Amino acid sequence: MSGHADIQGRAPGTAIWLGGLACGAVVALATPCAVLVSLLLAPGLVAILLDRDAGRKPARTVLLCGGALVIDPLVTLWQSGQGVGAALGMAADPAILAACWAAQAGAWLFAQILPIVVRLVLDAAVAARAARLRAERGRYETEWGVPAAE
């Protein structure tokens, strides 16, 4: 151990170990649920691995939208006896898989395009305001007889 601790008094890397322990417990205790969730949320898991953004906001958006559509299959799996075969069957159902993956793809696209759209809207608003202020300034210059600014 390096002797350093984070704010909460844990050694560095403790979060990784705790995450690994939690994943191991989920796989050992709820294997069918883990199989179903990992297959249906595969695009979100890939997004988490590939996202280099601080806070991983796009990946979190992808997982949130995918997670919303995983709840119903999980409830159905829970009520059907929680077999790995049932989990694989549900994950192989084109309607369930397509809905989950499409929601995640849409969330990723939304997270990538929204900042661009917001930037374009704000730039257009600034350009319109600048044009309006230039016109008003020109009106005041002619009204008051002030020479035009360069």
Short mmCIF file of C-alpha atoms in Angstrom, two decimals:
data_model
loop_
_atom_site.label_atom_id
_atom_site.label_comp_id
_atom_site.label_asym_id
_atom_site.label_seq_id
_atom_site.Cartn_x
_atom_site.Cartn_y
_atom_site.Cartn_z
CA MET A 1 0.00 0.00 0.00
CA SER A 2 1.35 3.42 -0.90
CA GLY A 3 0.28 5.12 2.30
CA HIS A 4 -1.84 7.68 0.49
CA ALA A 5 -5.57 7.89 1.05
CA ASP A 6 -8.38 9.70 -0.68
CA ILE A 7 -10.82 12.09 1.00
CA GLN A 8 -12.86 9.26 2.49
CA GLY A 9 -9.81 7.53 3.94
CA ARG A 10 -9.64 4.71 1.40
CA ALA A 11 -6.49 3.73 -0.43
CA PRO A 12 -6.28 4.59 -4.15
CA GLY A 13 -7.80 1.86 -6.29
CA THR A 14 -10.29 0.85 -3.62
CA ALA A 15 -13.18 1.88 -5.84
CA ILE A 16 -11.94 -0.47 -8.56
CA TRP A 17 -11.71 -3.34 -6.11
CA LEU A 18 -15.15 -2.59 -4.68
CA GLY A 19 -16.61 -2.40 -8.19
CA GLY A 20 -15.03 -5.74 -9.07
CA LEU A 21 -16.39 -7.26 -5.89
CA ALA A 22 -19.88 -5.97 -6.67
CA CYS A 23 -19.72 -7.30 -10.25
CA GLY A 24 -18.55 -10.68 -8.95
CA ALA A 25 -21.41 -10.81 -6.46
CA VAL A 26 -23.95 -9.93 -9.15
CA VAL A 27 -22.63 -12.60 -11.50
CA ALA A 28 -22.55 -15.22 -8.73
CA LEU A 29 -25.93 -14.44 -7.18
CA ALA A 30 -27.97 -13.24 -10.13
CA THR A 31 -26.34 -14.72 -13.22
CA PRO A 32 -29.47 -14.65 -15.45
CA CYS A 33 -30.13 -11.00 -14.63
CA ALA A 34 -26.48 -10.11 -15.21
CA VAL A 35 -26.51 -11.92 -18.56
CA LEU A 36 -29.70 -10.19 -19.70
CA VAL A 37 -28.61 -6.72 -18.57
CA SER A 38 -25.12 -7.03 -20.04
CA LEU A 39 -26.47 -8.15 -23.43
CA LEU A 40 -29.20 -5.52 -23.60
CA LEU A 41 -26.92 -2.73 -22.36
CA ALA A 42 -23.90 -3.74 -24.47
CA PRO A 43 -23.85 -0.43 -26.42
CA GLY A 44 -23.94 1.51 -23.15
CA LEU A 45 -21.12 -0.57 -21.71
CA VAL A 46 -19.05 0.07 -24.85
CA ALA A 47 -19.86 3.79 -24.54
CA ILE A 48 -18.59 3.78 -20.94
CA LEU A 49 -15.35 2.15 -22.04
CA LEU A 50 -14.79 4.51 -24.98
CA ASP A 51 -16.02 7.77 -23.44
CA ARG A 52 -13.13 10.02 -22.45
CA ASP A 53 -15.33 12.95 -21.39
CA ALA A 54 -15.01 14.22 -17.85
CA GLY A 55 -18.05 12.86 -16.06
CA ARG A 56 -18.87 10.60 -19.03
CA LYS A 57 -22.15 12.41 -19.66
CA PRO A 58 -22.82 10.90 -23.12
CA ALA A 59 -22.22 7.38 -21.81
CA ARG A 60 -24.42 8.02 -18.78
CA THR A 61 -27.17 9.24 -21.11
CA VAL A 62 -26.85 6.07 -23.20
CA LEU A 63 -27.05 3.85 -20.12
CA LEU A 64 -30.00 5.78 -18.72
CA CYS A 65 -32.06 5.39 -21.89
CA GLY A 66 -31.09 1.74 -22.26
CA GLY A 67 -31.75 1.06 -18.60
CA ALA A 68 -35.27 2.37 -18.92
CA LEU A 69 -36.03 -0.31 -21.49
CA VAL A 70 -34.29 -3.11 -19.59
CA ILE A 71 -36.69 -2.93 -16.64
CA ASP A 72 -39.58 -4.72 -18.35
CA PRO A 73 -37.48 -7.67 -19.60
CA LEU A 74 -35.92 -7.96 -16.13
CA VAL A 75 -39.33 -8.10 -14.48
CA THR A 76 -40.45 -10.71 -17.00
CA LEU A 77 -37.28 -12.73 -16.34
CA TRP A 78 -37.82 -12.47 -12.60
CA GLN A 79 -41.39 -13.72 -12.93
CA SER A 80 -40.45 -16.55 -15.29
CA GLY A 81 -38.04 -18.28 -12.93
CA GLN A 82 -34.72 -16.57 -13.66
CA GLY A 83 -33.08 -19.16 -15.86
CA VAL A 84 -30.03 -18.40 -17.97
CA GLY A 85 -31.83 -19.96 -20.93
CA ALA A 86 -34.75 -17.60 -20.46
CA ALA A 87 -32.34 -14.65 -20.20
CA LEU A 88 -30.59 -15.64 -23.42
CA GLY A 89 -33.94 -16.17 -25.13
CA MET A 90 -35.15 -12.72 -24.11
CA ALA A 91 -31.87 -11.13 -25.19
CA ALA A 92 -32.16 -12.90 -28.55
CA ASP A 93 -35.70 -11.58 -29.11
CA PRO A 94 -35.30 -9.06 -31.96
CA ALA A 95 -38.01 -6.76 -30.63
CA ILE A 96 -36.45 -6.45 -27.16
CA LEU A 97 -32.87 -6.22 -28.42
CA ALA A 98 -33.71 -3.72 -31.17
CA ALA A 99 -35.69 -1.50 -28.80
CA CYS A 100 -32.91 -1.40 -26.19
CA TRP A 101 -30.12 -0.87 -28.68
CA ALA A 102 -32.10 1.71 -30.67
CA ALA A 103 -32.83 3.70 -27.50
CA GLN A 104 -29.15 3.68 -26.66
CA ALA A 105 -28.14 4.66 -30.19
CA GLY A 106 -30.68 7.49 -30.13
CA ALA A 107 -29.38 8.67 -26.76
CA TRP A 108 -25.81 8.64 -28.04
CA LEU A 109 -26.82 10.57 -31.16
CA PHE A 110 -28.80 13.04 -29.05
CA ALA A 111 -25.84 13.53 -26.69
CA GLN A 112 -23.52 14.17 -29.65
CA ILE A 113 -25.81 16.43 -31.70
CA LEU A 114 -27.43 18.49 -28.93
CA PRO A 115 -24.31 20.56 -28.12
CA ILE A 116 -23.89 21.37 -31.82
CA VAL A 117 -27.53 22.43 -32.18
CA VAL A 118 -27.36 24.56 -29.02
CA ARG A 119 -24.19 26.22 -30.30
CA LEU A 120 -25.81 27.00 -33.67
CA VAL A 121 -28.92 28.45 -32.00
CA LEU A 122 -26.85 30.61 -29.65
CA ASP A 123 -24.63 31.81 -32.52
CA ALA A 124 -27.71 32.75 -34.55
CA ALA A 125 -29.18 34.63 -31.57
CA VAL A 126 -25.92 36.53 -31.07
CA ALA A 127 -25.70 37.39 -34.78
CA ALA A 128 -29.31 38.64 -34.80
CA ARG A 129 -28.73 40.76 -31.70
CA ALA A 130 -25.51 42.20 -33.17
CA ALA A 131 -27.33 43.12 -36.40
CA ARG A 132 -30.16 44.72 -34.41
CA LEU A 133 -27.68 46.74 -32.31
CA ARG A 134 -25.74 47.86 -35.41
CA ALA A 135 -28.99 49.04 -37.02
CA GLU A 136 -29.99 50.89 -33.86
CA ARG A 137 -26.54 52.46 -33.63
CA GLY A 138 -26.76 53.60 -37.27
CA ARG A 139 -30.18 55.11 -36.57
CA TYR A 140 -28.80 57.03 -33.58
CA GLU A 141 -25.78 58.22 -35.56
CA THR A 142 -27.97 59.68 -38.32
CA GLU A 143 -30.53 61.06 -35.83
CA TRP A 144 -27.93 62.80 -33.67
CA GLY A 145 -25.56 63.74 -36.49
CA VAL A 146 -22.65 61.76 -35.06
CA PRO A 147 -20.06 60.48 -37.57
CA ALA A 148 -20.23 56.75 -38.18
CA ALA A 149 -17.88 54.57 -36.18
CA GLU A 150 -15.23 52.65 -38.05
#
